[in-house]
Short mmCIF file of C-alpha atoms in Angstrom, two decimals:
data_model
loop_
_atom_site.label_atom_id
_atom_site.label_comp_id
_atom_site.label_asym_id
_atom_site.label_seq_id
_atom_site.Cartn_x
_atom_site.Cartn_y
_atom_site.Cartn_z
CA UNK A 145 -9.13 -5.60 61.38
CA UNK A 146 -8.85 -8.27 59.43
CA UNK A 147 -12.42 -8.90 57.41
CA UNK A 148 -13.23 -13.11 57.41
CA UNK A 149 -15.09 -14.20 54.66
CA UNK A 150 -16.84 -17.74 55.23
CA UNK A 151 -17.04 -20.42 52.57
CA UNK A 152 -19.37 -23.47 54.05
CA UNK A 153 -17.89 -26.44 52.35
CA UNK A 154 -21.48 -28.33 52.43
CA UNK A 155 -22.31 -26.11 49.55
CA UNK A 156 -19.74 -26.46 47.22
CA UNK A 157 -20.75 -29.65 45.08
CA UNK A 158 -18.29 -28.37 42.04
CA UNK A 159 -16.46 -25.59 40.08
CA UNK A 160 -19.71 -23.78 39.44
CA UNK A 161 -21.33 -23.77 42.99
CA UNK A 162 -18.28 -22.79 44.31
CA UNK A 163 -17.99 -19.47 42.11
CA UNK A 164 -21.79 -18.72 43.54
CA UNK A 165 -20.34 -19.71 47.09
CA UNK A 166 -17.17 -17.29 47.09
CA UNK A 167 -19.37 -14.85 45.65
CA UNK A 168 -22.10 -14.25 47.94
CA UNK A 169 -19.59 -14.50 50.97
CA UNK A 170 -18.35 -11.57 49.40
CA UNK A 171 -20.29 -9.79 47.91
CA UNK A 172 -23.60 -11.32 49.45
CA UNK A 173 -26.54 -12.82 47.86
CA UNK A 174 -26.09 -13.53 43.81
CA UNK A 175 -22.25 -11.71 44.31
CA UNK A 176 -19.50 -12.00 41.91
CA UNK A 177 -15.95 -13.12 43.42
CA UNK A 178 -14.71 -14.71 39.96
CA UNK A 179 -16.18 -16.94 37.41
CA UNK A 180 -12.78 -18.65 36.33
CA UNK A 181 -9.04 -19.58 37.47
CA UNK A 182 -8.28 -16.16 35.77
CA UNK A 183 -10.75 -13.45 37.62
CA UNK A 184 -10.69 -15.55 40.95
CA UNK A 185 -6.82 -14.69 41.09
CA UNK A 186 -7.76 -11.37 39.84
CA UNK A 187 -10.51 -11.00 42.69
CA UNK A 188 -8.31 -11.99 45.41
CA UNK A 189 -5.68 -8.68 45.26
CA UNK A 190 -8.84 -6.85 46.21
CA UNK A 191 -11.19 -4.12 44.87
CA UNK A 192 -13.75 -6.82 43.91
CA UNK A 193 -15.91 -6.04 47.36
CA UNK A 194 -12.58 -7.21 49.36
CA UNK A 195 -10.79 -3.99 52.27
CA UNK A 196 -9.73 -1.68 50.17
CA UNK A 197 -6.14 -2.50 52.58
CA UNK A 198 -6.53 -6.21 51.58
CA UNK A 199 -6.89 -7.59 55.04
CA UNK A 200 -8.89 -10.27 54.34
CA UNK A 201 -8.96 -13.86 54.49
CA UNK A 202 -11.09 -16.92 53.30
CA UNK A 203 -12.19 -19.37 56.02
CA UNK A 204 -13.33 -22.50 54.23
CA UNK A 205 -15.43 -24.79 56.61
CA UNK A 206 -15.78 -28.21 56.18
CA UNK A 207 -13.18 -27.84 53.29
CA UNK A 208 -12.88 -31.77 53.47
CA UNK A 209 -16.09 -31.73 51.47
CA UNK A 210 -15.27 -30.03 49.00
CA UNK A 211 -11.99 -31.61 48.67
CA UNK A 212 -14.05 -34.91 47.55
CA UNK A 213 -16.39 -32.34 45.74
CA UNK A 214 -13.62 -30.55 43.60
CA UNK A 215 -11.51 -33.64 43.44
CA UNK A 216 -10.45 -36.15 40.49
CA UNK A 217 -14.10 -36.42 39.07
CA UNK A 218 -14.34 -32.69 39.00
CA UNK A 219 -11.25 -32.28 37.82
CA UNK A 220 -10.93 -34.92 34.80
CA UNK A 221 -14.25 -32.83 33.86
CA UNK A 222 -13.01 -29.50 33.67
CA UNK A 223 -10.16 -30.91 31.96
CA UNK A 224 -12.00 -32.13 29.14
CA UNK A 225 -14.15 -28.84 29.21
CA UNK A 226 -10.97 -26.83 28.76
CA UNK A 227 -9.44 -29.44 25.89
CA UNK A 228 -13.04 -29.11 24.13
CA UNK A 229 -12.85 -25.20 24.04
CA UNK A 230 -9.12 -24.20 24.36
CA UNK A 231 -7.43 -23.09 22.40
CA UNK A 232 -5.26 -25.68 19.46
CA UNK A 233 -1.98 -24.61 20.93
CA UNK A 234 -2.79 -25.32 24.48
CA UNK A 235 -4.32 -28.33 23.68
CA UNK A 236 -1.03 -30.78 23.79
CA UNK A 237 -0.80 -29.67 27.46
CA UNK A 238 -4.41 -30.28 28.91
CA UNK A 239 -4.47 -33.74 27.62
CA UNK A 240 -1.15 -34.52 29.71
CA UNK A 241 -2.63 -33.10 32.25
CA UNK A 242 -6.36 -34.80 31.83
CA UNK A 243 -4.09 -38.41 31.09
CA UNK A 244 -2.69 -37.57 34.73
CA UNK A 245 -6.06 -36.64 36.11
CA UNK A 246 -7.91 -39.95 34.50
CA UNK A 247 -4.88 -42.19 35.63
CA UNK A 248 -5.63 -40.83 39.37
CA UNK A 249 -2.53 -38.38 39.76
CA UNK A 250 -1.64 -34.41 39.35
CA UNK A 251 -3.82 -32.25 41.44
CA UNK A 252 -7.13 -31.50 41.43
CA UNK A 253 -9.72 -28.49 41.27
CA UNK A 254 -9.83 -28.75 45.09
CA UNK A 255 -5.90 -27.89 45.11
CA UNK A 256 -5.76 -25.23 41.91
CA UNK A 257 -8.32 -23.05 44.42
CA UNK A 258 -6.10 -23.70 47.37
CA UNK A 259 -2.84 -22.62 45.21
CA UNK A 260 -4.49 -19.40 43.77
CA UNK A 261 -5.61 -18.39 47.14
CA UNK A 262 -2.18 -19.14 48.60
CA UNK A 263 -0.29 -17.52 45.76
CA UNK A 264 -2.14 -14.57 45.55
CA UNK A 265 -2.66 -13.97 49.08
CA UNK A 266 -0.16 -15.87 51.30
CA UNK A 267 -1.67 -17.01 54.28
CA UNK A 268 -5.33 -15.80 53.74
CA UNK A 269 -6.89 -19.02 53.39
CA UNK A 270 -7.79 -21.16 56.46
CA UNK A 271 -8.83 -24.48 56.14
CA UNK A 272 -11.61 -25.91 59.10
#
């Protein structure tokens, strides 16, 4: 039987709150299910609180609230942090992505998360 983990989109106000909300949805209060995009992708492969057989979906309720919270402003903020903290060899690519975001183009943090879920768990995301 497929296990469903529910995210309340109203609780997702930025990327940091997403990590808390998804961690608690999967593993209860204070639970962990990634704290960056790479670790989140790893968790989706299984073994971090999800069923051993990998039979689960993430149901993102009120996802439009999250889509707005994780939209352009949050994307610009995250890319600026990545630019500050990232490896010098990656700076040109991050700067180009930041320029696009500041111009109102390109993917958003919400898109990044949805894409990771779909790549690691095809069909594993239900937007409500």
